[in-house]
Amino acid sequence: MPLADSDRELVVAELGRDPTRAEAALFENLWSEHCAYRSSRPLLSAFDSESDDVVVGPGDDAAVIAVPAADADRDVDEAGGVDDANGSDVYITLGIESHNHPSYVDPFDGAATGVGGIVRDTMSMGAYPVALADSLYFGDFDREHSRYLLDGVVEGISHYGNCIGVPTVAGSVAFHDGYEGNPLVNVACVGVTDADRMVTAVAEEPGNKLVLVGNATGRDGLGGASFASEDLAEDAETEDRPAVQVGDPYAEKRLIECNEALVDESLVVSARDLGAAGLGGASSELVAKGGLGARIDLNRVHQREPNMNAMEILLAESQERMCYEVRPGDVARVEALADRFDLGCSVIGEVSEGNYVCEFDGETVVDVPAEYLADGAPMNDLARAEPERAERDLPDADVESAFEAVVGHPNTASKRWVYRQYDHEVGARTGVLPGDDAAVMALREADTGLALSAGAEPRWTDAAPYDGARAVALENAANLAAVGATPLAAVDCLNGGNPEKPAVYGGFAAAVDGLAEMCGDLSVPVVGGNVSLYNDSPAGPIPPTPTLAMVGTSPTYDAPGTGLVGDGDLLLVGDAGGALGGSEYLAQTGGTDGFPSLPEDASDVVAALADVAGDDGTLAVHDVSHGGLAVTLAEMVTPDAGADVAVDDAVALFDETPGRAVVETTDPDAVAAAFDGVASVERLGTATDSGALSLTVGDEQLRYGADDIAERRAVLERELD
């Protein structure tokens, strides 16, 4: 994908000459949609990224958030440190990235290197990675190619994450025919650091050395940034394989520990991991953020392949590499630590005043203003078509058949086949395991629990991009509240098709606006993220997919489970939206409907749910979303505890309005008091010791034992093992 003629004209005007081959390749990659966000940046101002807890917001490798200390009054001082009664200055980092195109071409390595990249983003901030969350989207499950991609992606994530010792604790898996030609692999990472250890990607001082640490540079991943900025072709699986990086998790593990040692000894002034656009991207962005330049000798880069030229050295996306700014007097110690961890180390140049300059074989091959290279790409002004709204045309479906189809569909079925392959307990922090509404990690440094939820629902945003994205944000917040956590911050991965198509761009823009609005209503700052466009193929564009990863804090490391105990009343808290648009029910039975109405006071609803989850009388909590009450109740039944429940009709049973939950409680008055003036509380029935779900829907009676439900929900294990 060569530099566009219009872009070349701008570059020539800026430089006063034609660019060299290496310069043209750098501009092609750094001005690509993948790096420069040329079609999406105008939309991103809709997000509020500020709060008293945000230390580093959008624009760095990962965001940094101050963790509220347990039972302490907190203030952020002028230097960015946290001043509280307990003296706590614990920070978490939060980042997310996509590896969509690579995971179609090579599902194992594409997904694995997505994990490696977001982990290094975490390391760049001086943080130690402690948790991963992956949100995965594939074509219809009954297609063989979708299963092939699912199997390879999950294997890649589990192999890399397990080898580096970072637990995968949360995420989501969805199937939709819009992903048949272009799956999505979105990976989030949480890290832990503090005020003294924090590092940024802003170069600070001319004369400081630029040091490359990690694996040797090869030719893998060449042009990966530009590859991710165009539609996938029919022959992508063969023709684009050279653009896919190959990971080495054992080198990554050594790099993690080396980075920790470098940070421990305060040897890192600034840092950037080598991801999109390789060394050229990392080093130019590092110095550009500091308003500085660099002088780099490409011959000094340690390489694993012979006869590499300047462009290849600059743009190869070989994995497990970091670029550090290091004071001259600390270089020897950095080299010694790299040697201790059996990592390559090259002093490739230095930070300077003036331009970003690279030499190769004694010739200057790059001499450009760093800020123009990193931030000079013009933005696109694209046409958009407003999404259409669906009218109500509900099917006359048999409730029993619909219940079985929805509960047993791969979208709502158990994802145990996926997360059982991940080591989700390594590190001894995981208090609430995968399979619950949200994971909870023990953040002992701050004497608090850290909850994590991640995902999106493509059926919602396909049916109604704006309201569907609002629902995605609310659902993630409700997941946190269901484990007793208060939302703290979020990052997004905004996935869309070819933005040059007005209908695609209109849906994408509506989803961005909806996500931003609901996060604002929830007072959850969106502190960073990733945009992935051109997820388009001969099969068509993907639905707008605004993946959200949200974290929250909890006073404890555990939470009430989602499984029934059998000793309490069953209450439905929160207001139903009264519509079925975007639901699994309509996907299985046909028909159309508008999207459910969402609560106007979403923040109050989430706060009330978190209070209820922490109440002594609460025995179990499970949010209502995908598949509606039908799936929520089915998931709560255990061999030892069941439920006797009545609802009015199919709309009540299959409505997927988020922000609601089923609560088993021995103190229904306390639940009613928590939601007084906030949202409705409806008695559904009682928990029993029957191990079965007895369900009355209008005049119809349904009954399913725990074993029957489990068998229906085990479709992934049954089909893939």
PDB file of C-alpha atoms in Angstrom, residues 53-327:
ATOM      1  CA  ASP A  53      -7.835   9.429  39.535  1.00  0.00           C
ATOM      2  CA  VAL A  54      -6.410   9.700  36.000  1.00  0.00           C
ATOM      3  CA  VAL A  55      -2.643  10.195  36.101  1.00  0.00           C
ATOM      4  CA  VAL A  56      -1.869   9.515  32.413  1.00  0.00           C
ATOM      5  CA  GLY A  57      -4.683   9.561  29.887  1.00  0.00           C
ATOM      6  CA  PRO A  58      -4.922   8.883  26.149  1.00  0.00           C
ATOM      7  CA  GLY A  59      -1.850   9.106  23.932  1.00  0.00           C
ATOM      8  CA  ASP A  60       0.670   6.970  25.769  1.00  0.00           C
ATOM      9  CA  ASP A  61       1.245   3.226  25.457  1.00  0.00           C
ATOM     10  CA  ALA A  62      -1.240   2.662  28.294  1.00  0.00           C
ATOM     11  CA  ALA A  63      -3.238   4.773  30.702  1.00  0.00           C
ATOM     12  CA  VAL A  64      -2.266   5.176  34.356  1.00  0.00           C
ATOM     13  CA  ILE A  65      -4.944   5.439  37.051  1.00  0.00           C
ATOM     14  CA  ALA A  66      -4.505   6.053  40.769  1.00  0.00           C
ATOM     15  CA  VAL A  67      -6.269   3.395  42.825  1.00  0.00           C
ATOM     16  CA  PRO A  68      -8.451   4.772  45.614  1.00  0.00           C
ATOM     17  CA  ALA A  69      -6.940   3.655  48.880  1.00  0.00           C
ATOM     18  CA  ALA A  70      -9.197   1.667  51.161  1.00  0.00           C
ATOM     19  CA  ASP A  71     -11.052   3.889  53.658  1.00  0.00           C
ATOM     20  CA  ALA A  72      -8.963   6.964  52.866  1.00  0.00           C
ATOM     21  CA  ASP A  73      -9.543  10.502  51.682  1.00  0.00           C
ATOM     22  CA  ARG A  74      -7.567  11.118  48.511  1.00  0.00           C
ATOM     23  CA  ASP A  75      -6.289  14.031  46.472  1.00  0.00           C
ATOM     24  CA  VAL A  76      -4.054  14.161  43.424  1.00  0.00           C
ATOM     25  CA  ASP A  77      -1.229  16.628  43.963  1.00  0.00           C
ATOM     26  CA  GLU A  78       0.294  18.912  41.338  1.00  0.00           C
ATOM     27  CA  ALA A  79       3.070  16.431  40.560  1.00  0.00           C
ATOM     28  CA  GLY A  80       0.536  13.713  39.762  1.00  0.00           C
ATOM     29  CA  GLY A  81       1.118  11.760  42.972  1.00  0.00           C
ATOM     30  CA  VAL A  82      -1.651  10.573  45.217  1.00  0.00           C
ATOM     31  CA  ASP A  83      -1.934  12.050  48.682  1.00  0.00           C
ATOM     32  CA  ASP A  84      -4.222  10.135  51.012  1.00  0.00           C
ATOM     33  CA  ALA A  85      -4.613   9.337  54.670  1.00  0.00           C
ATOM     34  CA  ASN A  86      -2.991   5.905  54.267  1.00  0.00           C
ATOM     35  CA  GLY A  87      -0.022   7.162  52.234  1.00  0.00           C
ATOM     36  CA  SER A  88      -0.988   4.889  49.324  1.00  0.00           C
ATOM     37  CA  ASP A  89       0.290   5.753  45.851  1.00  0.00           C
ATOM     38  CA  VAL A  90      -0.686   2.584  44.031  1.00  0.00           C
ATOM     39  CA  TYR A  91      -1.323   2.981  40.321  1.00  0.00           C
ATOM     40  CA  ILE A  92      -2.760   0.582  37.791  1.00  0.00           C
ATOM     41  CA  THR A  93      -2.184   0.743  34.070  1.00  0.00           C
ATOM     42  CA  LEU A  94      -4.890  -0.112  31.573  1.00  0.00           C
ATOM     43  CA  GLY A  95      -4.504  -0.636  27.840  1.00  0.00           C
ATOM     44  CA  ILE A  96      -6.170  -2.430  24.956  1.00  0.00           C
ATOM     45  CA  GLU A  97      -5.240  -3.274  21.388  1.00  0.00           C
ATOM     46  CA  SER A  98      -6.541  -5.182  18.387  1.00  0.00           C
ATOM     47  CA  HIS A  99      -4.832  -7.836  16.286  1.00  0.00           C
ATOM     48  CA  ASN A 100      -7.648  -8.464  13.830  1.00  0.00           C
ATOM     49  CA  HIS A 101      -6.130  -8.831  10.381  1.00  0.00           C
ATOM     50  CA  PRO A 102      -3.134 -10.881  11.609  1.00  0.00           C
ATOM     51  CA  SER A 103      -5.486 -13.266  13.415  1.00  0.00           C
ATOM     52  CA  TYR A 104      -7.352 -14.001  10.190  1.00  0.00           C
ATOM     53  CA  VAL A 105      -4.171 -14.697   8.246  1.00  0.00           C
ATOM     54  CA  ASP A 106      -2.487 -16.716  11.022  1.00  0.00           C
ATOM     55  CA  PRO A 107      -4.823 -17.194  14.001  1.00  0.00           C
ATOM     56  CA  PHE A 108      -2.207 -18.646  16.367  1.00  0.00           C
ATOM     57  CA  ASP A 109       0.590 -16.110  15.851  1.00  0.00           C
ATOM     58  CA  GLY A 110      -1.801 -13.243  15.175  1.00  0.00           C
ATOM     59  CA  ALA A 111      -3.519 -13.678  18.533  1.00  0.00           C
ATOM     60  CA  ALA A 112      -0.345 -14.549  20.432  1.00  0.00           C
ATOM     61  CA  THR A 113       1.486 -11.429  19.307  1.00  0.00           C
ATOM     62  CA  GLY A 114      -1.564  -9.343  20.197  1.00  0.00           C
ATOM     63  CA  VAL A 115      -1.094 -10.518  23.782  1.00  0.00           C
ATOM     64  CA  GLY A 116       2.637  -9.776  23.639  1.00  0.00           C
ATOM     65  CA  GLY A 117       2.081  -6.279  22.296  1.00  0.00           C
ATOM     66  CA  ILE A 118      -0.384  -5.145  24.952  1.00  0.00           C
ATOM     67  CA  VAL A 119       1.828  -6.613  27.685  1.00  0.00           C
ATOM     68  CA  ARG A 120       4.777  -4.542  26.416  1.00  0.00           C
ATOM     69  CA  ASP A 121       2.542  -1.458  26.338  1.00  0.00           C
ATOM     70  CA  THR A 122       2.015  -2.105  30.041  1.00  0.00           C
ATOM     71  CA  MET A 123       5.739  -2.510  30.642  1.00  0.00           C
ATOM     72  CA  SER A 124       6.416   0.795  28.852  1.00  0.00           C
ATOM     73  CA  MET A 125       4.691   2.598  31.710  1.00  0.00           C
ATOM     74  CA  GLY A 126       6.941   1.030  34.340  1.00  0.00           C
ATOM     75  CA  ALA A 127       4.200  -1.422  35.341  1.00  0.00           C
ATOM     76  CA  TYR A 128       4.185  -5.167  35.937  1.00  0.00           C
ATOM     77  CA  PRO A 129       1.399  -6.963  34.013  1.00  0.00           C
ATOM     78  CA  VAL A 130      -1.045  -8.776  36.301  1.00  0.00           C
ATOM     79  CA  ALA A 131      -4.143  -9.573  34.226  1.00  0.00           C
ATOM     80  CA  LEU A 132      -5.376 -10.003  30.657  1.00  0.00           C
ATOM     81  CA  ALA A 133      -8.863  -9.890  29.161  1.00  0.00           C
ATOM     82  CA  ASP A 134      -9.626 -10.975  25.611  1.00  0.00           C
ATOM     83  CA  SER A 135     -12.744 -10.172  23.580  1.00  0.00           C
ATOM     84  CA  LEU A 136     -13.103 -12.400  20.522  1.00  0.00           C
ATOM     85  CA  TYR A 137     -15.517 -12.205  17.602  1.00  0.00           C
ATOM     86  CA  PHE A 138     -15.992 -14.835  14.882  1.00  0.00           C
ATOM     87  CA  GLY A 139     -18.360 -15.768  12.076  1.00  0.00           C
ATOM     88  CA  ASP A 140     -21.270 -18.122  12.698  1.00  0.00           C
ATOM     89  CA  PHE A 141     -20.230 -21.062  14.860  1.00  0.00           C
ATOM     90  CA  ASP A 142     -21.669 -23.637  12.463  1.00  0.00           C
ATOM     91  CA  ARG A 143     -19.102 -22.674   9.809  1.00  0.00           C
ATOM     92  CA  GLU A 144     -15.948 -24.754   9.762  1.00  0.00           C
ATOM     93  CA  HIS A 145     -13.712 -21.762   9.078  1.00  0.00           C
ATOM     94  CA  SER A 146     -15.051 -19.937  12.146  1.00  0.00           C
ATOM     95  CA  ARG A 147     -14.199 -22.934  14.320  1.00  0.00           C
ATOM     96  CA  TYR A 148     -10.729 -23.130  12.788  1.00  0.00           C
ATOM     97  CA  LEU A 149     -10.116 -19.470  13.620  1.00  0.00           C
ATOM     98  CA  LEU A 150     -11.566 -19.835  17.125  1.00  0.00           C
ATOM     99  CA  ASP A 151      -9.369 -22.842  17.863  1.00  0.00           C
ATOM    100  CA  GLY A 152      -6.205 -21.128  16.598  1.00  0.00           C
ATOM    101  CA  VAL A 153      -6.863 -17.801  18.328  1.00  0.00           C
ATOM    102  CA  VAL A 154      -7.628 -19.387  21.706  1.00  0.00           C
ATOM    103  CA  GLU A 155      -4.549 -21.590  21.417  1.00  0.00           C
ATOM    104  CA  GLY A 156      -2.386 -18.557  20.574  1.00  0.00           C
ATOM    105  CA  ILE A 157      -3.694 -16.530  23.509  1.00  0.00           C
ATOM    106  CA  SER A 158      -3.391 -19.396  25.967  1.00  0.00           C
ATOM    107  CA  HIS A 159       0.113 -20.366  24.807  1.00  0.00           C
ATOM    108  CA  TYR A 160       1.531 -16.857  25.014  1.00  0.00           C
ATOM    109  CA  GLY A 161      -0.279 -15.786  28.181  1.00  0.00           C
ATOM    110  CA  ASN A 162       0.448 -19.020  30.029  1.00  0.00           C
ATOM    111  CA  CYS A 163       4.136 -18.947  29.063  1.00  0.00           C
ATOM    112  CA  ILE A 164       4.670 -15.382  30.291  1.00  0.00           C
ATOM    113  CA  GLY A 165       2.790 -16.015  33.527  1.00  0.00           C
ATOM    114  CA  VAL A 166       0.079 -13.360  33.142  1.00  0.00           C
ATOM    115  CA  PRO A 167      -3.411 -14.687  33.916  1.00  0.00           C
ATOM    116  CA  THR A 168      -6.262 -14.268  31.437  1.00  0.00           C
ATOM    117  CA  VAL A 169      -9.163 -13.586  33.792  1.00  0.00           C
ATOM    118  CA  ALA A 170     -11.970 -12.015  31.758  1.00  0.00           C
ATOM    119  CA  GLY A 171     -13.297 -11.395  28.268  1.00  0.00           C
ATOM    120  CA  SER A 172     -16.051 -12.410  25.878  1.00  0.00           C
ATOM    121  CA  VAL A 173     -16.718 -14.539  22.794  1.00  0.00           C
ATOM    122  CA  ALA A 174     -19.373 -13.718  20.189  1.00  0.00           C
ATOM    123  CA  PHE A 175     -20.438 -15.281  16.891  1.00  0.00           C
ATOM    124  CA  HIS A 176     -22.023 -13.228  14.110  1.00  0.00           C
ATOM    125  CA  ASP A 177     -22.052 -13.715  10.349  1.00  0.00           C
ATOM    126  CA  GLY A 178     -20.542 -10.244   9.919  1.00  0.00           C
ATOM    127  CA  TYR A 179     -17.177 -11.592  11.129  1.00  0.00           C
ATOM    128  CA  GLU A 180     -16.982 -14.480   8.661  1.00  0.00           C
ATOM    129  CA  GLY A 181     -14.296 -12.812   6.553  1.00  0.00           C
ATOM    130  CA  ASN A 182     -12.689 -10.780   9.321  1.00  0.00           C
ATOM    131  CA  PRO A 183     -12.560 -11.960  12.950  1.00  0.00           C
ATOM    132  CA  LEU A 184     -11.705  -9.573  15.765  1.00  0.00           C
ATOM    133  CA  VAL A 185      -9.152 -10.212  18.511  1.00  0.00           C
ATOM    134  CA  ASN A 186      -9.140  -7.446  21.133  1.00  0.00           C
ATOM    135  CA  VAL A 187      -6.857  -7.873  24.157  1.00  0.00           C
ATOM    136  CA  ALA A 188      -6.695  -5.708  27.288  1.00  0.00           C
ATOM    137  CA  CYS A 189      -4.026  -5.734  29.990  1.00  0.00           C
ATOM    138  CA  VAL A 190      -3.875  -4.436  33.555  1.00  0.00           C
ATOM    139  CA  GLY A 191      -0.568  -3.639  35.233  1.00  0.00           C
ATOM    140  CA  VAL A 192       0.516  -2.392  38.647  1.00  0.00           C
ATOM    141  CA  THR A 193       3.021   0.364  39.391  1.00  0.00           C
ATOM    142  CA  ASP A 194       3.360   3.376  41.665  1.00  0.00           C
ATOM    143  CA  ALA A 195       4.298   7.047  41.513  1.00  0.00           C
ATOM    144  CA  ASP A 196       8.021   6.410  41.861  1.00  0.00           C
ATOM    145  CA  ARG A 197       8.199   3.677  39.230  1.00  0.00           C
ATOM    146  CA  MET A 198       5.946   5.187  36.572  1.00  0.00           C
ATOM    147  CA  VAL A 199       7.518   5.790  33.147  1.00  0.00           C
ATOM    148  CA  THR A 200       6.053   7.547  30.100  1.00  0.00           C
ATOM    149  CA  ALA A 201       6.739   7.601  26.363  1.00  0.00           C
ATOM    150  CA  VAL A 202       7.910  11.226  26.375  1.00  0.00           C
ATOM    151  CA  ALA A 203      11.622  11.679  25.647  1.00  0.00           C
ATOM    152  CA  GLU A 204      13.157  14.163  28.064  1.00  0.00           C
ATOM    153  CA  GLU A 205      16.764  15.157  27.415  1.00  0.00           C
ATOM    154  CA  PRO A 206      18.980  15.646  24.346  1.00  0.00           C
ATOM    155  CA  GLY A 207      22.145  13.602  24.725  1.00  0.00           C
ATOM    156  CA  ASN A 208      20.401  10.674  26.413  1.00  0.00           C
ATOM    157  CA  LYS A 209      20.997   7.397  24.632  1.00  0.00           C
ATOM    158  CA  LEU A 210      18.412   5.338  22.756  1.00  0.00           C
ATOM    159  CA  VAL A 211      18.830   1.693  23.692  1.00  0.00           C
ATOM    160  CA  LEU A 212      17.088  -1.215  21.976  1.00  0.00           C
ATOM    161  CA  VAL A 213      16.581  -4.228  24.264  1.00  0.00           C
ATOM    162  CA  GLY A 214      15.075  -7.597  23.362  1.00  0.00           C
ATOM    163  CA  ASN A 215      14.949  -9.976  20.452  1.00  0.00           C
ATOM    164  CA  ALA A 216      17.002  -9.409  17.330  1.00  0.00           C
ATOM    165  CA  THR A 217      15.312  -7.708  14.390  1.00  0.00           C
ATOM    166  CA  GLY A 218      14.207  -9.852  11.449  1.00  0.00           C
ATOM    167  CA  ARG A 219      11.969  -9.349   8.452  1.00  0.00           C
ATOM    168  CA  ASP A 220       8.709 -10.579  10.045  1.00  0.00           C
ATOM    169  CA  GLY A 221       5.773  -8.201  10.285  1.00  0.00           C
ATOM    170  CA  LEU A 222       7.034  -5.880   7.535  1.00  0.00           C
ATOM    171  CA  GLY A 223       4.371  -3.317   6.691  1.00  0.00           C
ATOM    172  CA  GLY A 224       2.048  -4.555   9.432  1.00  0.00           C
ATOM    173  CA  ALA A 225       0.620  -1.094  10.118  1.00  0.00           C
ATOM    174  CA  SER A 226      -0.328  -0.474   6.496  1.00  0.00           C
ATOM    175  CA  PHE A 227      -1.618  -4.082   6.190  1.00  0.00           C
ATOM    176  CA  ALA A 228      -3.988  -3.354   9.099  1.00  0.00           C
ATOM    177  CA  SER A 229      -5.255  -0.244   7.281  1.00  0.00           C
ATOM    178  CA  GLU A 230      -6.825  -1.926   4.256  1.00  0.00           C
ATOM    179  CA  ASP A 231      -9.583  -4.438   3.603  1.00  0.00           C
ATOM    180  CA  LEU A 232      -8.738  -8.134   3.704  1.00  0.00           C
ATOM    181  CA  ALA A 233      -8.584  -9.704   0.242  1.00  0.00           C
ATOM    182  CA  GLU A 234      -9.695 -13.205  -0.685  1.00  0.00           C
ATOM    183  CA  ASP A 235      -6.063 -14.378  -0.824  1.00  0.00           C
ATOM    184  CA  ALA A 236      -5.041 -12.684   2.433  1.00  0.00           C
ATOM    185  CA  GLU A 237      -4.315 -15.977   4.208  1.00  0.00           C
ATOM    186  CA  THR A 238      -1.466 -16.662   1.793  1.00  0.00           C
ATOM    187  CA  GLU A 239      -0.415 -13.324   0.331  1.00  0.00           C
ATOM    188  CA  ASP A 240      -0.328 -11.328   3.586  1.00  0.00           C
ATOM    189  CA  ARG A 241       1.411 -13.900   5.788  1.00  0.00           C
ATOM    190  CA  PRO A 242       4.752 -11.959   5.739  1.00  0.00           C
ATOM    191  CA  ALA A 243       2.945  -9.061   7.458  1.00  0.00           C
ATOM    192  CA  VAL A 244       2.135 -11.247  10.489  1.00  0.00           C
ATOM    193  CA  GLN A 245       4.600 -11.180  13.363  1.00  0.00           C
ATOM    194  CA  VAL A 246       5.918 -14.319  15.054  1.00  0.00           C
ATOM    195  CA  GLY A 247       6.057 -14.279  18.838  1.00  0.00           C
ATOM    196  CA  ASP A 248       8.450 -15.796  21.359  1.00  0.00           C
ATOM    197  CA  PRO A 249       6.761 -15.824  24.776  1.00  0.00           C
ATOM    198  CA  TYR A 250       9.874 -17.052  26.569  1.00  0.00           C
ATOM    199  CA  ALA A 251      11.812 -14.023  25.325  1.00  0.00           C
ATOM    200  CA  GLU A 252       8.847 -11.876  26.404  1.00  0.00           C
ATOM    201  CA  LYS A 253       8.998 -13.331  29.914  1.00  0.00           C
ATOM    202  CA  ARG A 254      12.688 -12.493  30.154  1.00  0.00           C
ATOM    203  CA  LEU A 255      11.933  -9.011  28.827  1.00  0.00           C
ATOM    204  CA  ILE A 256       9.229  -8.520  31.468  1.00  0.00           C
ATOM    205  CA  GLU A 257      11.655  -9.376  34.249  1.00  0.00           C
ATOM    206  CA  CYS A 258      14.454  -7.299  32.712  1.00  0.00           C
ATOM    207  CA  ASN A 259      12.112  -4.328  32.401  1.00  0.00           C
ATOM    208  CA  GLU A 260      11.167  -4.755  36.047  1.00  0.00           C
ATOM    209  CA  ALA A 261      14.830  -4.695  37.035  1.00  0.00           C
ATOM    210  CA  LEU A 262      15.501  -1.600  34.915  1.00  0.00           C
ATOM    211  CA  VAL A 263      12.564   0.205  36.519  1.00  0.00           C
ATOM    212  CA  ASP A 264      13.573  -0.935  39.999  1.00  0.00           C
ATOM    213  CA  GLU A 265      16.958   0.732  39.518  1.00  0.00           C
ATOM    214  CA  SER A 266      15.469   3.895  37.930  1.00  0.00           C
ATOM    215  CA  LEU A 267      17.463   3.336  34.746  1.00  0.00           C
ATOM    216  CA  VAL A 268      14.624   4.178  32.318  1.00  0.00           C
ATOM    217  CA  VAL A 269      13.930   7.828  31.486  1.00  0.00           C
ATOM    218  CA  SER A 270      11.226   7.049  28.914  1.00  0.00           C
ATOM    219  CA  ALA A 271      10.162   3.953  27.009  1.00  0.00           C
ATOM    220  CA  ARG A 272       8.180   2.729  24.052  1.00  0.00           C
ATOM    221  CA  ASP A 273       7.509  -0.810  22.939  1.00  0.00           C
ATOM    222  CA  LEU A 274       8.143  -1.745  19.314  1.00  0.00           C
ATOM    223  CA  GLY A 275       4.746  -2.503  17.819  1.00  0.00           C
ATOM    224  CA  ALA A 276       3.139  -0.987  14.740  1.00  0.00           C
ATOM    225  CA  ALA A 277       5.764   0.425  12.337  1.00  0.00           C
ATOM    226  CA  GLY A 278       8.542  -1.201  14.372  1.00  0.00           C
ATOM    227  CA  LEU A 279      11.639   0.727  15.369  1.00  0.00           C
ATOM    228  CA  GLY A 280      10.755   3.667  13.145  1.00  0.00           C
ATOM    229  CA  GLY A 281       7.373   4.063  14.823  1.00  0.00           C
ATOM    230  CA  ALA A 282       8.563   3.610  18.401  1.00  0.00           C
ATOM    231  CA  SER A 283      11.663   5.817  18.259  1.00  0.00           C
ATOM    232  CA  SER A 284      10.100   8.658  16.257  1.00  0.00           C
ATOM    233  CA  GLU A 285       6.998   8.795  18.441  1.00  0.00           C
ATOM    234  CA  LEU A 286       9.110   8.726  21.601  1.00  0.00           C
ATOM    235  CA  VAL A 287      11.116  11.802  20.658  1.00  0.00           C
ATOM    236  CA  ALA A 288       8.193  13.570  18.968  1.00  0.00           C
ATOM    237  CA  LYS A 289       6.196  13.504  22.207  1.00  0.00           C
ATOM    238  CA  GLY A 290       9.050  15.354  23.895  1.00  0.00           C
ATOM    239  CA  GLY A 291       9.316  17.902  21.081  1.00  0.00           C
ATOM    240  CA  LEU A 292      12.770  16.532  20.280  1.00  0.00           C
ATOM    241  CA  GLY A 293      14.608  14.630  17.558  1.00  0.00           C
ATOM    242  CA  ALA A 294      17.006  11.707  17.325  1.00  0.00           C
ATOM    243  CA  ARG A 295      20.141  10.519  15.586  1.00  0.00           C
ATOM    244  CA  ILE A 296      20.086   6.767  14.948  1.00  0.00           C
ATOM    245  CA  ASP A 297      22.651   4.461  13.322  1.00  0.00           C
ATOM    246  CA  LEU A 298      20.630   1.585  11.871  1.00  0.00           C
ATOM    247  CA  ASN A 299      23.760  -0.538  11.467  1.00  0.00           C
ATOM    248  CA  ARG A 300      23.934  -0.778  15.260  1.00  0.00           C
ATOM    249  CA  VAL A 301      20.541  -2.528  15.534  1.00  0.00           C
ATOM    250  CA  HIS A 302      21.111  -6.187  16.438  1.00  0.00           C
ATOM    251  CA  GLN A 303      19.671  -8.303  13.620  1.00  0.00           C
ATOM    252  CA  ARG A 304      18.897 -11.967  13.085  1.00  0.00           C
ATOM    253  CA  GLU A 305      18.778 -11.954   9.288  1.00  0.00           C
ATOM    254  CA  PRO A 306      21.548 -11.037   6.845  1.00  0.00           C
ATOM    255  CA  ASN A 307      21.576  -8.171   4.361  1.00  0.00           C
ATOM    256  CA  MET A 308      18.675  -6.239   5.832  1.00  0.00           C
ATOM    257  CA  ASN A 309      18.233  -2.799   4.294  1.00  0.00           C
ATOM    258  CA  ALA A 310      17.344   0.434   6.092  1.00  0.00           C
ATOM    259  CA  MET A 311      13.630   0.217   5.390  1.00  0.00           C
ATOM    260  CA  GLU A 312      13.443  -3.341   6.696  1.00  0.00           C
ATOM    261  CA  ILE A 313      15.321  -2.460   9.889  1.00  0.00           C
ATOM    262  CA  LEU A 314      13.051   0.533  10.486  1.00  0.00           C
ATOM    263  CA  LEU A 315       9.697  -1.110   9.772  1.00  0.00           C
ATOM    264  CA  ALA A 316      10.016  -4.794  10.695  1.00  0.00           C
ATOM    265  CA  GLU A 317       7.609  -5.590  13.515  1.00  0.00           C
ATOM    266  CA  SER A 318       9.711  -8.334  15.085  1.00  0.00           C
ATOM    267  CA  GLN A 319       8.362  -8.963  18.560  1.00  0.00           C
ATOM    268  CA  GLU A 320       9.688  -8.741  22.124  1.00  0.00           C
ATOM    269  CA  ARG A 321      11.623  -5.479  21.687  1.00  0.00           C
ATOM    270  CA  MET A 322      11.678  -2.248  23.722  1.00  0.00           C
ATOM    271  CA  CYS A 323      13.186   1.160  23.009  1.00  0.00           C
ATOM    272  CA  TYR A 324      14.490   2.975  26.101  1.00  0.00           C
ATOM    273  CA  GLU A 325      15.793   6.472  26.692  1.00  0.00           C
ATOM    274  CA  VAL A 326      18.748   6.023  29.041  1.00  0.00           C
ATOM    275  CA  ARG A 327      21.134   8.501  30.660  1.00  0.00           C
TER     276      ARG A 327
END
